[in-house]
PDB file of C-alpha atoms in Angstrom:
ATOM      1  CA  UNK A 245      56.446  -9.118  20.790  1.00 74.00           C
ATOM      2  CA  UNK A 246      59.729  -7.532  21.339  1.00 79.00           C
ATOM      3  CA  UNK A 247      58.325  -4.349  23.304  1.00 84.00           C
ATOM      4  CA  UNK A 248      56.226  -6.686  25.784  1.00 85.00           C
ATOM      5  CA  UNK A 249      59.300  -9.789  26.004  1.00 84.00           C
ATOM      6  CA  UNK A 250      59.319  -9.659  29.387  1.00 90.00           C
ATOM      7  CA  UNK A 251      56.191  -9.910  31.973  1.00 92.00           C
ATOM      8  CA  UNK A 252      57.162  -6.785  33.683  1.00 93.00           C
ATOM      9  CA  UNK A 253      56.411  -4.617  30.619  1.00 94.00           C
ATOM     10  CA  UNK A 254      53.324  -6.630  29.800  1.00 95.00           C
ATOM     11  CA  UNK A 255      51.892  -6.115  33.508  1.00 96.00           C
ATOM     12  CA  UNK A 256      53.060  -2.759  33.523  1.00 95.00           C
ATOM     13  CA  UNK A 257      50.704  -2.441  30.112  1.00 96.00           C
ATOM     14  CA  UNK A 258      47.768  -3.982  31.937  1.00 96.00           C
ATOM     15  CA  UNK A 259      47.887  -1.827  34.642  1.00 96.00           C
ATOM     16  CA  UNK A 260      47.895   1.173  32.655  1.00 95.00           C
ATOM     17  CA  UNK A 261      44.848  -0.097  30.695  1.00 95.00           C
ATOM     18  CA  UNK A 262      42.927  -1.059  33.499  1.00 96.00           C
ATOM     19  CA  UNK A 263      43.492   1.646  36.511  1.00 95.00           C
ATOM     20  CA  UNK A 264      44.560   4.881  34.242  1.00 94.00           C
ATOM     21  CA  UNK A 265      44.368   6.835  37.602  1.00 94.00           C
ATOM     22  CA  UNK A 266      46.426   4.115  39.896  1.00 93.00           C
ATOM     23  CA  UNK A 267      45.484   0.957  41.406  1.00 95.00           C
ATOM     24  CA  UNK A 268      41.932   0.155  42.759  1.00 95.00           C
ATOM     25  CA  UNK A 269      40.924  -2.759  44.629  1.00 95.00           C
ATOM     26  CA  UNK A 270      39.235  -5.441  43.265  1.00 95.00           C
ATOM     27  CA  UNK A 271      37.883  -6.783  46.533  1.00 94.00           C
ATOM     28  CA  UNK A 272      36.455  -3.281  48.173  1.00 93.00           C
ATOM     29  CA  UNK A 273      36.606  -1.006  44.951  1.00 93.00           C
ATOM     30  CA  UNK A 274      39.076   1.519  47.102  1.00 93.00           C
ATOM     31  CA  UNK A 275      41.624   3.652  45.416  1.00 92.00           C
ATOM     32  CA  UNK A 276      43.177   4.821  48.259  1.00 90.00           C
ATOM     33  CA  UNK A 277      45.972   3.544  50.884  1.00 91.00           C
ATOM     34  CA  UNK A 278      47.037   1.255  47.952  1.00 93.00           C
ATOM     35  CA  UNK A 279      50.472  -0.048  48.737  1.00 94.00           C
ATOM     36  CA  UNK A 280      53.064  -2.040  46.431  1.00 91.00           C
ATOM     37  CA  UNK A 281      54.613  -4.672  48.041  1.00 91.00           C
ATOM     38  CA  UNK A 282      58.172  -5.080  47.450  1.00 88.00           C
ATOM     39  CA  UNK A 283      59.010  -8.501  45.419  1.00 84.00           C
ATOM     40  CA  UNK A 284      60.443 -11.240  47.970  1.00 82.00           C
ATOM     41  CA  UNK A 285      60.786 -14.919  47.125  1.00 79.00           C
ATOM     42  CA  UNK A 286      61.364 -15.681  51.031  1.00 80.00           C
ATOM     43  CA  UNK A 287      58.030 -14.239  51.997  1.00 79.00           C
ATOM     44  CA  UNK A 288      56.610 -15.449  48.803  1.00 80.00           C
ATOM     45  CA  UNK A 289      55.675 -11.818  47.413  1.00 83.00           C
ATOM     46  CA  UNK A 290      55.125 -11.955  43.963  1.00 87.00           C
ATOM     47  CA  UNK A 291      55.559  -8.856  41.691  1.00 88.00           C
ATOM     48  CA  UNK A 292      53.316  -6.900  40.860  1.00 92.00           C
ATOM     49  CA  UNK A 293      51.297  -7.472  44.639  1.00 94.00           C
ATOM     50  CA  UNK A 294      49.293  -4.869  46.231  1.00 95.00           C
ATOM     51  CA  UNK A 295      47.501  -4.164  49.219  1.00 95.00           C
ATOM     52  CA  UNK A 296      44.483  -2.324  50.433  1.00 94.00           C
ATOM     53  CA  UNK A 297      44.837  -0.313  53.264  1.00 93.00           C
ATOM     54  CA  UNK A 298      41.224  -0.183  53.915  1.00 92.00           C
ATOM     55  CA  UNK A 299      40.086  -4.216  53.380  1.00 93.00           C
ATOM     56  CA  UNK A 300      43.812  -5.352  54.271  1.00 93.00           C
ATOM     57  CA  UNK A 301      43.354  -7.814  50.964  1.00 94.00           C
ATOM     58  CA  UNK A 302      46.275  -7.980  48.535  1.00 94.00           C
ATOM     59  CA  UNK A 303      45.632  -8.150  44.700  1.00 95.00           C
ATOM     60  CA  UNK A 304      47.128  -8.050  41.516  1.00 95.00           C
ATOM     61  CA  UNK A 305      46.189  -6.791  38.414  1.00 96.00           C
ATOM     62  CA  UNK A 306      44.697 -10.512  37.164  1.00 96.00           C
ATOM     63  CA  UNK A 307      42.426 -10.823  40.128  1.00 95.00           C
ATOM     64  CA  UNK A 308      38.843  -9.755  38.972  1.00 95.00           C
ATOM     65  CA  UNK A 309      39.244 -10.535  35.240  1.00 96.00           C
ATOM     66  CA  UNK A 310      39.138 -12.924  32.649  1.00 96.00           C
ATOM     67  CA  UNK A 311      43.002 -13.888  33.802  1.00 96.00           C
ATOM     68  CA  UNK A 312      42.333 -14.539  37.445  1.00 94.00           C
ATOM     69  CA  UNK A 313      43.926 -18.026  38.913  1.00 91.00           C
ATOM     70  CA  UNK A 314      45.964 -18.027  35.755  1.00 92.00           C
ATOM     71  CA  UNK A 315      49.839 -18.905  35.644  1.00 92.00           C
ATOM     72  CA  UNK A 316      50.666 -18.032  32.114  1.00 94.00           C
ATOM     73  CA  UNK A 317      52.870 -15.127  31.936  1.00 94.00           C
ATOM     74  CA  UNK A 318      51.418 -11.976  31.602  1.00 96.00           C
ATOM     75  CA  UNK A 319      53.139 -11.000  28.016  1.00 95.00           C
ATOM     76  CA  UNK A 320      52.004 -14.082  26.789  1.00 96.00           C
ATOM     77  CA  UNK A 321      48.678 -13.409  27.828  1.00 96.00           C
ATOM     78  CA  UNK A 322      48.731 -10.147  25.652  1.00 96.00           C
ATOM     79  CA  UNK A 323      50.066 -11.472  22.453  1.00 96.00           C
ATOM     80  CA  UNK A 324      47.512 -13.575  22.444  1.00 96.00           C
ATOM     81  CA  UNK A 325      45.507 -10.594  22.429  1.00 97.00           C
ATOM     82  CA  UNK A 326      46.832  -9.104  20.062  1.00 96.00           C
ATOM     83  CA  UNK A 327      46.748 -12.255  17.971  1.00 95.00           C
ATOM     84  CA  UNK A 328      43.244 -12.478  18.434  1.00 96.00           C
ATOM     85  CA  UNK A 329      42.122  -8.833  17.973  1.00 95.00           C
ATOM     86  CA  UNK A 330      44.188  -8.525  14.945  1.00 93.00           C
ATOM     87  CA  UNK A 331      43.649 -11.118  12.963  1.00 91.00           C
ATOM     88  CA  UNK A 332      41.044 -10.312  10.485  1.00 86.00           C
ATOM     89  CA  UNK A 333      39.447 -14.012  10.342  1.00 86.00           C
ATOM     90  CA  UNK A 334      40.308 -16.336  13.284  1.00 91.00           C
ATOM     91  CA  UNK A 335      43.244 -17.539  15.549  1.00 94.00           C
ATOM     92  CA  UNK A 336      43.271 -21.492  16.043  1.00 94.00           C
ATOM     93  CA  UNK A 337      43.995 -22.645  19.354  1.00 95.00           C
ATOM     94  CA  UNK A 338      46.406 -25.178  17.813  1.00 95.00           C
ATOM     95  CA  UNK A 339      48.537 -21.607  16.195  1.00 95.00           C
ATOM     96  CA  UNK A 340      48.636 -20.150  19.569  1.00 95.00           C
ATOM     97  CA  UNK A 341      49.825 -23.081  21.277  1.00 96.00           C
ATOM     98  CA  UNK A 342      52.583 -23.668  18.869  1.00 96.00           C
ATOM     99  CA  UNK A 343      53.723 -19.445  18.877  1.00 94.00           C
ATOM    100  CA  UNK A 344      53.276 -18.972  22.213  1.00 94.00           C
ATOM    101  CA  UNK A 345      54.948 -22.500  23.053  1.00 94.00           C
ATOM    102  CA  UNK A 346      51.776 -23.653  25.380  1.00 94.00           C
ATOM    103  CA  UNK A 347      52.081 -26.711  27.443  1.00 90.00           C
ATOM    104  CA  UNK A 348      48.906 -28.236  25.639  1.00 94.00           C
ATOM    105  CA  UNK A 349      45.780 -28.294  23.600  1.00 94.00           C
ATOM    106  CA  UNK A 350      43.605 -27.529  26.149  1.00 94.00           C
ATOM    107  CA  UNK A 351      45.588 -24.622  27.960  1.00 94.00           C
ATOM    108  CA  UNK A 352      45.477 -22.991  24.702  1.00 95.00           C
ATOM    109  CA  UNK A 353      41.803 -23.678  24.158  1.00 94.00           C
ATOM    110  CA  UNK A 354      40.796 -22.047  27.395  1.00 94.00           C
ATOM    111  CA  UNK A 355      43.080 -18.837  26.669  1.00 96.00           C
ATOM    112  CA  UNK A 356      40.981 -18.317  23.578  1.00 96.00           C
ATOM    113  CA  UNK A 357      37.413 -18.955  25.321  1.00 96.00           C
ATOM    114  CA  UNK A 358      38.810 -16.540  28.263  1.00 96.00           C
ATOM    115  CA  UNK A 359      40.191 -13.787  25.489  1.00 97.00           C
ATOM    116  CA  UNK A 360      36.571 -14.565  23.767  1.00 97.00           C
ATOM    117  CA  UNK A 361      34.409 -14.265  26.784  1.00 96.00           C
ATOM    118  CA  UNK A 362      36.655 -10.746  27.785  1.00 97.00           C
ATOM    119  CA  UNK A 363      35.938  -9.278  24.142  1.00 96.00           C
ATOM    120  CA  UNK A 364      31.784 -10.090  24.790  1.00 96.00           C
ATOM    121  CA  UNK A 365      29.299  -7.103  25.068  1.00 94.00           C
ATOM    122  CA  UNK A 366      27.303  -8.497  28.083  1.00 90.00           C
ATOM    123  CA  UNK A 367      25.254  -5.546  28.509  1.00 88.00           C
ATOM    124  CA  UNK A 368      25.247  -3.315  25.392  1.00 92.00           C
ATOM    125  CA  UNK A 369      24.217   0.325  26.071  1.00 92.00           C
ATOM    126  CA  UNK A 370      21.590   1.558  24.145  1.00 94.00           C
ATOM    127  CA  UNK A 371      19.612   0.147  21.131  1.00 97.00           C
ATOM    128  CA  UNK A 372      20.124   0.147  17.888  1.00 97.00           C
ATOM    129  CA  UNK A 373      18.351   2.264  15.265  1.00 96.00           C
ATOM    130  CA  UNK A 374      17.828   3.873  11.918  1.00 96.00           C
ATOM    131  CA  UNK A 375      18.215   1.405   9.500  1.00 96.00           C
ATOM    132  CA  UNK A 376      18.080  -2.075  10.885  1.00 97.00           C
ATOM    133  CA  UNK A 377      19.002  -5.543   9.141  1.00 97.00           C
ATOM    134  CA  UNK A 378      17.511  -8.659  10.754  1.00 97.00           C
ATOM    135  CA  UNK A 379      18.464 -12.219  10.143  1.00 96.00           C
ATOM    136  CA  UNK A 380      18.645 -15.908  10.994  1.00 94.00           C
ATOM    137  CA  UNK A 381      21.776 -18.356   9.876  1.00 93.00           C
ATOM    138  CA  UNK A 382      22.589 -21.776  11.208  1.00 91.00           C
ATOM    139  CA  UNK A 383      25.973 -22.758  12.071  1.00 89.00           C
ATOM    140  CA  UNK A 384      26.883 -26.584  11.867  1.00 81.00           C
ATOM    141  CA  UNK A 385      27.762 -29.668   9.304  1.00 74.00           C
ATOM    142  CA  UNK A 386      25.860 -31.454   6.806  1.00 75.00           C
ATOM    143  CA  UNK A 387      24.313 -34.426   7.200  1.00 76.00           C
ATOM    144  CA  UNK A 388      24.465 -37.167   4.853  1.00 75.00           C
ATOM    145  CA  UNK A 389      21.393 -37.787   3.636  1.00 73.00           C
ATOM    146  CA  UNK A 390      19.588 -34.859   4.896  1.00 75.00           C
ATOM    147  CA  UNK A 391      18.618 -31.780   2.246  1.00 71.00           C
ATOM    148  CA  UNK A 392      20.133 -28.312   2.782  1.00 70.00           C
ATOM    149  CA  UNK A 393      17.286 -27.422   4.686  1.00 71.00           C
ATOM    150  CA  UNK A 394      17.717 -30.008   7.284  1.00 72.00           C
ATOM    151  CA  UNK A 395      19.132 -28.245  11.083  1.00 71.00           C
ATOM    152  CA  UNK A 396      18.839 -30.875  13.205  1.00 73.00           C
ATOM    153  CA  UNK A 397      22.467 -30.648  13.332  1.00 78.00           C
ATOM    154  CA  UNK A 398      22.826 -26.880  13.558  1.00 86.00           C
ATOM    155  CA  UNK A 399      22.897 -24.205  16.191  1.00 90.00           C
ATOM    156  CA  UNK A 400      20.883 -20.786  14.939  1.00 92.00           C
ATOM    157  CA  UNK A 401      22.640 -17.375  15.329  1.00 95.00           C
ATOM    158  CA  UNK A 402      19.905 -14.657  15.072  1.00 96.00           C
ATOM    159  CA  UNK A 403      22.015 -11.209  14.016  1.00 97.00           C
ATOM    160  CA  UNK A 404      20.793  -7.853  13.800  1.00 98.00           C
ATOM    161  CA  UNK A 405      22.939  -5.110  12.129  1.00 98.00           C
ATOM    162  CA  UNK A 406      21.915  -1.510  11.826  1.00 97.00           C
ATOM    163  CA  UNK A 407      23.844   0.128   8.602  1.00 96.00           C
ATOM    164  CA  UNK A 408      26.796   1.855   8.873  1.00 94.00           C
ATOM    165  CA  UNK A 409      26.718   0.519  12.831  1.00 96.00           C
ATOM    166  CA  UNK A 410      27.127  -2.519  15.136  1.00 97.00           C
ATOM    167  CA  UNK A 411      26.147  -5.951  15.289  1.00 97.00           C
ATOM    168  CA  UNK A 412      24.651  -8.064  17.914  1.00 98.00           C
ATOM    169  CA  UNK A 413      24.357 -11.671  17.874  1.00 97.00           C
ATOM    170  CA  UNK A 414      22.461 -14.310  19.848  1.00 96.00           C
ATOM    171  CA  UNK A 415      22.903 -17.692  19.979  1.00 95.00           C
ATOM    172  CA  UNK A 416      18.985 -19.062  19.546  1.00 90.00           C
ATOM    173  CA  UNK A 417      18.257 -22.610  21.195  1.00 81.00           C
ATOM    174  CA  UNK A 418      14.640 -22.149  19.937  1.00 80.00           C
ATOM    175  CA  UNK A 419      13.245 -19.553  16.739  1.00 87.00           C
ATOM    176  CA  UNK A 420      10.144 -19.036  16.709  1.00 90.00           C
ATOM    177  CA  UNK A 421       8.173 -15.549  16.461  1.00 92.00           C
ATOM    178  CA  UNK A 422       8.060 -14.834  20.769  1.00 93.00           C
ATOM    179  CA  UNK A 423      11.668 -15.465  20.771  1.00 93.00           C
ATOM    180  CA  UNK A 424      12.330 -12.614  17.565  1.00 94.00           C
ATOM    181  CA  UNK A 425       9.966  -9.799  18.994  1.00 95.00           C
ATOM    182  CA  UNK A 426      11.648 -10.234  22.491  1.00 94.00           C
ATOM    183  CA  UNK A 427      15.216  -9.835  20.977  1.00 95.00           C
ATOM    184  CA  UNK A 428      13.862  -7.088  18.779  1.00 96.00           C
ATOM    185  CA  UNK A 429      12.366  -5.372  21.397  1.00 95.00           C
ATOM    186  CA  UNK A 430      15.629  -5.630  23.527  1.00 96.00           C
ATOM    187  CA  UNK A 431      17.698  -4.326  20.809  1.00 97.00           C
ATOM    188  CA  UNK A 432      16.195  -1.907  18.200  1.00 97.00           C
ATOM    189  CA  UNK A 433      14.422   1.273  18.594  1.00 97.00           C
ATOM    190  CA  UNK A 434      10.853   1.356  17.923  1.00 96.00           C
ATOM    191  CA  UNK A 435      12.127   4.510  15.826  1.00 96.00           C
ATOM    192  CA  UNK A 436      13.958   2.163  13.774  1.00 96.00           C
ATOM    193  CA  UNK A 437      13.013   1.385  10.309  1.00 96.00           C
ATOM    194  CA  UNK A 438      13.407  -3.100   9.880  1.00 96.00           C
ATOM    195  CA  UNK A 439      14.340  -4.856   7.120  1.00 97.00           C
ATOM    196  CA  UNK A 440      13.935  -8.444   7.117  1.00 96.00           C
ATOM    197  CA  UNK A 441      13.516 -11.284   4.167  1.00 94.00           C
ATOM    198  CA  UNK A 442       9.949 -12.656   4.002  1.00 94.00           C
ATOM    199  CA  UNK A 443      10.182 -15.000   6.834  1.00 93.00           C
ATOM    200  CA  UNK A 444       7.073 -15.401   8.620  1.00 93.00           C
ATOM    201  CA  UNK A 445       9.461 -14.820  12.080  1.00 93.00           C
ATOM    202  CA  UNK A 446       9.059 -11.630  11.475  1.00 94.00           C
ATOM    203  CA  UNK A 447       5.466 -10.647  10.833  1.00 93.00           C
ATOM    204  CA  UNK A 448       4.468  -9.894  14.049  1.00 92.00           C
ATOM    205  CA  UNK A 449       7.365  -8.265  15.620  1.00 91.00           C
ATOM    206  CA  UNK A 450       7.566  -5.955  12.675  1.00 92.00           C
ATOM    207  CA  UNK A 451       4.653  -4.071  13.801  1.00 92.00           C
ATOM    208  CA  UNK A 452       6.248  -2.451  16.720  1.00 91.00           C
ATOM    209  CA  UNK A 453       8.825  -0.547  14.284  1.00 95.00           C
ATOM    210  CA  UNK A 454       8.730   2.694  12.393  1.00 94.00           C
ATOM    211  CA  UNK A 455       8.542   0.623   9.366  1.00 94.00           C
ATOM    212  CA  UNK A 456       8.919  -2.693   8.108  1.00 95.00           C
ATOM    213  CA  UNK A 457      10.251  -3.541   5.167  1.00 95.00           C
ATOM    214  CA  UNK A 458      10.744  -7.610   3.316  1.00 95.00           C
ATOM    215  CA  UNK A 459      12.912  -8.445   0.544  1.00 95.00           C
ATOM    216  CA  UNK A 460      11.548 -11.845  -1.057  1.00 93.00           C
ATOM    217  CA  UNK A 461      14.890 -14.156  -1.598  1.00 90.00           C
ATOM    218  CA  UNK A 462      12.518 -16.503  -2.831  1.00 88.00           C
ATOM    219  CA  UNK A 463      11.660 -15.010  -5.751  1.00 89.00           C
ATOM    220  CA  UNK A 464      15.516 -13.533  -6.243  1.00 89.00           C
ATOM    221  CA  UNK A 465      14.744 -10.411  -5.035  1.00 91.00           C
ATOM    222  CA  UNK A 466      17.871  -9.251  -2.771  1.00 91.00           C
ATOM    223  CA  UNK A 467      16.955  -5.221  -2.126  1.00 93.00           C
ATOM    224  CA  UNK A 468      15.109  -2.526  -3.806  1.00 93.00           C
ATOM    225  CA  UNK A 469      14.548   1.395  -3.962  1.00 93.00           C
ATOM    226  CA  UNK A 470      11.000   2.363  -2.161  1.00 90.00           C
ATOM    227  CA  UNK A 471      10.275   5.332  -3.937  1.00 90.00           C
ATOM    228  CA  UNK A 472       7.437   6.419  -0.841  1.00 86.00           C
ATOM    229  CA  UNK A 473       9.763   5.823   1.580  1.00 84.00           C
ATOM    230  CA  UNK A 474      12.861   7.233  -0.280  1.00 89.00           C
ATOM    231  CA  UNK A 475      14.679   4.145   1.626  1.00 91.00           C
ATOM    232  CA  UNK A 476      16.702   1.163   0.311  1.00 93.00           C
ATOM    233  CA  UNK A 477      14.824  -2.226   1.507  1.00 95.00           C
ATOM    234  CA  UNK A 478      17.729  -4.521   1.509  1.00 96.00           C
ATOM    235  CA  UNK A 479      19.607  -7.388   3.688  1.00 96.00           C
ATOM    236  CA  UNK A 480      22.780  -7.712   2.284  1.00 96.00           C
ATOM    237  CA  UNK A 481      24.757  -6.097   5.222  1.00 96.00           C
ATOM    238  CA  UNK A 482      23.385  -8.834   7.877  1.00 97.00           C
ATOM    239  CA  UNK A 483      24.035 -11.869   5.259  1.00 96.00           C
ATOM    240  CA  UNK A 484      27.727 -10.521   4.285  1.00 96.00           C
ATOM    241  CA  UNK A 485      27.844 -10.082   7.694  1.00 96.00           C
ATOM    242  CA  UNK A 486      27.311 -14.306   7.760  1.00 96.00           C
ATOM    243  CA  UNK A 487      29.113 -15.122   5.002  1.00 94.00           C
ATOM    244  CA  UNK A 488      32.702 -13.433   6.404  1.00 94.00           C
ATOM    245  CA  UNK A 489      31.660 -15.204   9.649  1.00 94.00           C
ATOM    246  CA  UNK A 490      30.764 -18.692   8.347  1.00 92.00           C
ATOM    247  CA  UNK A 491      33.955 -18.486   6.325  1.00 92.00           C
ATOM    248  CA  UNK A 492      36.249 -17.504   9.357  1.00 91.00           C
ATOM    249  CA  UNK A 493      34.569 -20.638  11.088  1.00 91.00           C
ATOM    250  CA  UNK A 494      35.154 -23.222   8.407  1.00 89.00           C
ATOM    251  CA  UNK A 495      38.342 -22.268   7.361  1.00 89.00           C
ATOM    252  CA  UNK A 496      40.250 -21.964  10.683  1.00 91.00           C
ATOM    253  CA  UNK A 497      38.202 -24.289  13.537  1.00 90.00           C
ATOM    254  CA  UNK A 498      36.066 -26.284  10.791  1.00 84.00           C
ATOM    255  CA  UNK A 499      33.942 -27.307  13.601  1.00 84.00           C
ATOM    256  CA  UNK A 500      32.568 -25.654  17.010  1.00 88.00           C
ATOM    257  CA  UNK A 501      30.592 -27.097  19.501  1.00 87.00           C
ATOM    258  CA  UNK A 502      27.113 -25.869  20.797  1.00 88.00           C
ATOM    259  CA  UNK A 503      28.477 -24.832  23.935  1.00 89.00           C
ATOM    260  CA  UNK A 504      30.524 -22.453  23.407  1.00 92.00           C
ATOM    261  CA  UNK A 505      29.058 -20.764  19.858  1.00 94.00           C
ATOM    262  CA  UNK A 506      28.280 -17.567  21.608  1.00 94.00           C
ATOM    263  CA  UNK A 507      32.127 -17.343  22.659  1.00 95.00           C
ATOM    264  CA  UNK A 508      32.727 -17.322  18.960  1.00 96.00           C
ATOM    265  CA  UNK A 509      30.099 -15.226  17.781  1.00 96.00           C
ATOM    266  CA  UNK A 510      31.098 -12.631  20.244  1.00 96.00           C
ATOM    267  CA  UNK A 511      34.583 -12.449  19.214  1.00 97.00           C
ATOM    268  CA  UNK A 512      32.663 -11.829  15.684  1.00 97.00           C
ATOM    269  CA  UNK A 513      30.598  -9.041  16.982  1.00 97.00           C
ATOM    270  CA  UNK A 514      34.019  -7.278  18.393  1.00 97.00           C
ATOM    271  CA  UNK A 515      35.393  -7.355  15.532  1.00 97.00           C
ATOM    272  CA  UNK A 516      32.917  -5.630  13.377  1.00 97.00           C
ATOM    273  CA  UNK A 517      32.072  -3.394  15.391  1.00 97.00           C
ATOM    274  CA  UNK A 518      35.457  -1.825  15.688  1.00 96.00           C
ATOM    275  CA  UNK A 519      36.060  -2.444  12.162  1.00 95.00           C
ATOM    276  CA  UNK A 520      37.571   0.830  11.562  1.00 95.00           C
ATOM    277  CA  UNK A 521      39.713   1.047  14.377  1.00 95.00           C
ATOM    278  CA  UNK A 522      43.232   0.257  13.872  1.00 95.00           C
ATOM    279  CA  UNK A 523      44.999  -3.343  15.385  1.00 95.00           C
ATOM    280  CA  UNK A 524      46.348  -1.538  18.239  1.00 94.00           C
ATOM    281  CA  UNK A 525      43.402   0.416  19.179  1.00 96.00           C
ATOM    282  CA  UNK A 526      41.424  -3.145  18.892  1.00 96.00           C
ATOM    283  CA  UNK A 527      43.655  -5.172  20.686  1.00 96.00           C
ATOM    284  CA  UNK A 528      43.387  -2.141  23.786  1.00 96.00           C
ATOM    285  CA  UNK A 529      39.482  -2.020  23.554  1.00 96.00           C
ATOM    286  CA  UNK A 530      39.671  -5.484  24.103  1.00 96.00           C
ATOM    287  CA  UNK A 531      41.853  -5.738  26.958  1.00 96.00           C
ATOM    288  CA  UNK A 532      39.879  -2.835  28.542  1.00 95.00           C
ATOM    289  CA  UNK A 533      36.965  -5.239  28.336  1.00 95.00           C
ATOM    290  CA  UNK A 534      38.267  -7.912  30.579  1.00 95.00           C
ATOM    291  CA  UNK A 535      37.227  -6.755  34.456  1.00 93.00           C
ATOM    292  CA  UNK A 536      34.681  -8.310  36.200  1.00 91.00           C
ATOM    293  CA  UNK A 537      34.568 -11.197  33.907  1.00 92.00           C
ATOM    294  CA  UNK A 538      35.510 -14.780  35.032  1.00 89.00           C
ATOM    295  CA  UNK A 539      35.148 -17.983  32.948  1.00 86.00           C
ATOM    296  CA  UNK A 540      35.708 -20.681  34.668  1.00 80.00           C
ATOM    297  CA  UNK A 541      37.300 -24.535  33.027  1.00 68.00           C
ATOM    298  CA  UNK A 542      34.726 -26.568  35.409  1.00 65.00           C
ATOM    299  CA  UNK A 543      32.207 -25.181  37.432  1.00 56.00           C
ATOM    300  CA  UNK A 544      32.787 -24.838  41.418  1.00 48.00           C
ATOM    301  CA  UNK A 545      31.539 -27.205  43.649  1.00 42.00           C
ATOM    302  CA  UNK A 546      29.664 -26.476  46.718  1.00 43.00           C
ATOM    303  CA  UNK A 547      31.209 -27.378  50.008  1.00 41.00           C
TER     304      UNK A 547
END
C-alpha cells in the first residue's frame, strides 16, 4: 500500500504489466505512432491518455479490461488485487469496502466480480493428463426438512484435478452422463489415466481414457494400491480440493447466489493453480489476466 499510494505509481504498474514493450492500442491493436498526451484540466486530458496515430482513438490503460468505464482510482483497484490474490481463503466485499473506504456495498461487490471474472481461465490451453481426479459437489444451504441428499437448493460444481497439476471447474445446471463425457472430453487427455468414485456419471465416459479407475465411498473405501497397474486409485486431491473451497465459502460470504458461482469458483481455480507461486507473483498473473475481458453491472440495451 505505501509503494502504490498514489494512482500515478499504480497506473504506471499497470502499464508495465500489460504493454512490457510500450503502449498498444486497444481499439486497432497498433503499437506504433502512440503518443502521450500531456495532462490538461482545461481541455479535459486526463493522465495517463494516449493516442493512436494510425485510428486517431485515444485510450488509456483501463479501456479493454475488466476496469473499463470505471472511476475508482487505479491504486485502489490494485490493492484490491492484491487483497484478493493473496489471501489464502476469501476477501468479503464488506472488508474491501471498509479498507479501501468504498462508497457502498454494491461498488465493492462489483470490484470483486470484475477482479473474479479477470482471474477466470476462459480458454485453457491444452488438456489435462496423467493422473486425473474427477468429481461432483453441490454448493448451497440446507433445507429444513429435507435429508442431506436433498439439492433442490444447490448449484453442482463438477471439478477435475490432475495430481500434482491444475484444476478446472464448471458450474453444472444439469449432471447427467452426456454432460460428464462432454466436459471430459474437453478437458482430459484420452492418454490420461481417470479416477472417479463409483458414480454411475461416470461409466460411460470412462471408456474413452487410458484407464479408469473407481474408489467405492460407499463401502469406506477412499483409495487403494493397484498392484497391475502399479498406480494409486484415489480421489482425495479433487474432494480436499472441495473441502478448502466449501470452507472459504461458508466462512467468509456464507451464502452465494446461482448467478454468479462460476465467478467464485474461478477465483478458486486461480488460486490453486498457482499455489506455489509467491503473493506477488499471484497478484501479477492475475492482473496480466485482465485484457479483453469486460463484465458488465446491467446488460446494454439496444438502441
Amino acid at each position: 500500500m505505501s509503494r502504490f499510494s498514489t494512482e500515478e505509481a499504480a497506473r504506471a504498474y499497470f502499464e508495465r504489466m500489460r504493454w512490457p514493450n510500450g503502449p498498444v492500442c486497444p481499439h486497432c491493436g497498433s503499437s506504433d505512432k502512440i503518443y502521450a498526451r500531456t495532462p490538461n484540466a482545461k481541455t479535459r486530458t486526463r493522465p495517463g491518455l494516449y493516442k493512436c496515430g494510425e485510428c486517431k482513438d485515444t485510450f488509456t490503460v483501463k479501456v479493454g479490461t475488466v476496469m473499463e468505464d470505471s472511476k475508482m482510482p487505479l491504486n485502489k483497484w490494485l490493492i484490491a488485487f492484491y487483497m484478493m490474490c493473496a489471501s489464502k481463503t476469501q476477501v468479503s466485499a464488506l472488508q474491501l469496502q471498509r479498507q479501501l473506504e468504498l462508497g457502498s456495498y454494491h461498488t465493492a461487490l462489483f470490484l470483486c466480480h470484475r477482479i473474479r471474472f479477470a482471474l477466470k481461465d476462459i480458454s485453457p490451453i491444452g488438456q489435462l493428463g496423467g493422473e486425473v481426479e474427477a468429481d461432483e459437489t453441490y454448493i448451497g444451504g440446507k433445507t429444513k426438512g429435507k435429508g442431506r441428499g436433498y439439492t433442490g437448493n444447490k448449484m453442482c460444481v463438477v471439478s477435475l484435478v490432475q495430481r500434482g497439476g491444475n484444476v478446472r471447474s464448471t458450474v453444472a445446471e444439469r449432471v447427467n452422463s452426456k454432460t460428464i463425457s462432454a466436459l471430459l472430453k474437453r478437458h482430459v487427455a484420452e492418454e490420461a489415466h481417470l479416477n472417479t468414485d463409483e458414480s454411475p456419471l461416470y461409466t460411460k465416459a470412462g471408456k474413452g481414457f487410458a484407464s479408469h479407475a473407481r474408489v467405492n465411498h460407499s463401502a469406506e473405501e477412499y483409495g487403494y494400491y493397484d498392484y497391475r497397474t502399479k498406480r494409486t486409485v484415489t480421489t482425495n486431491t479433487v474432494e480436499g480440493f472441495f473441502g478448502n473451497s466449501k470452507r472459504s465459502l461458508d466462512g467468509t460470504h456464507h451464502q452465494i447466489s446461482r448467478q454468479h458461482l462460476h465467478l467464485y469458483t474461478a477465483e478458486l481455480d486461480f488460486k490453486y493453480n498457482t499455489r506455489k507461486s509467491t503473493d506477488g507473483e499471484r497478484t501479477a498473473e492475475g492482473i496480466r489476466r485482465i485484457e479483453g475481458k469486460r463484465l458488465m453491472y446491467k446488460p446494454k440495451v439496444a438502441g
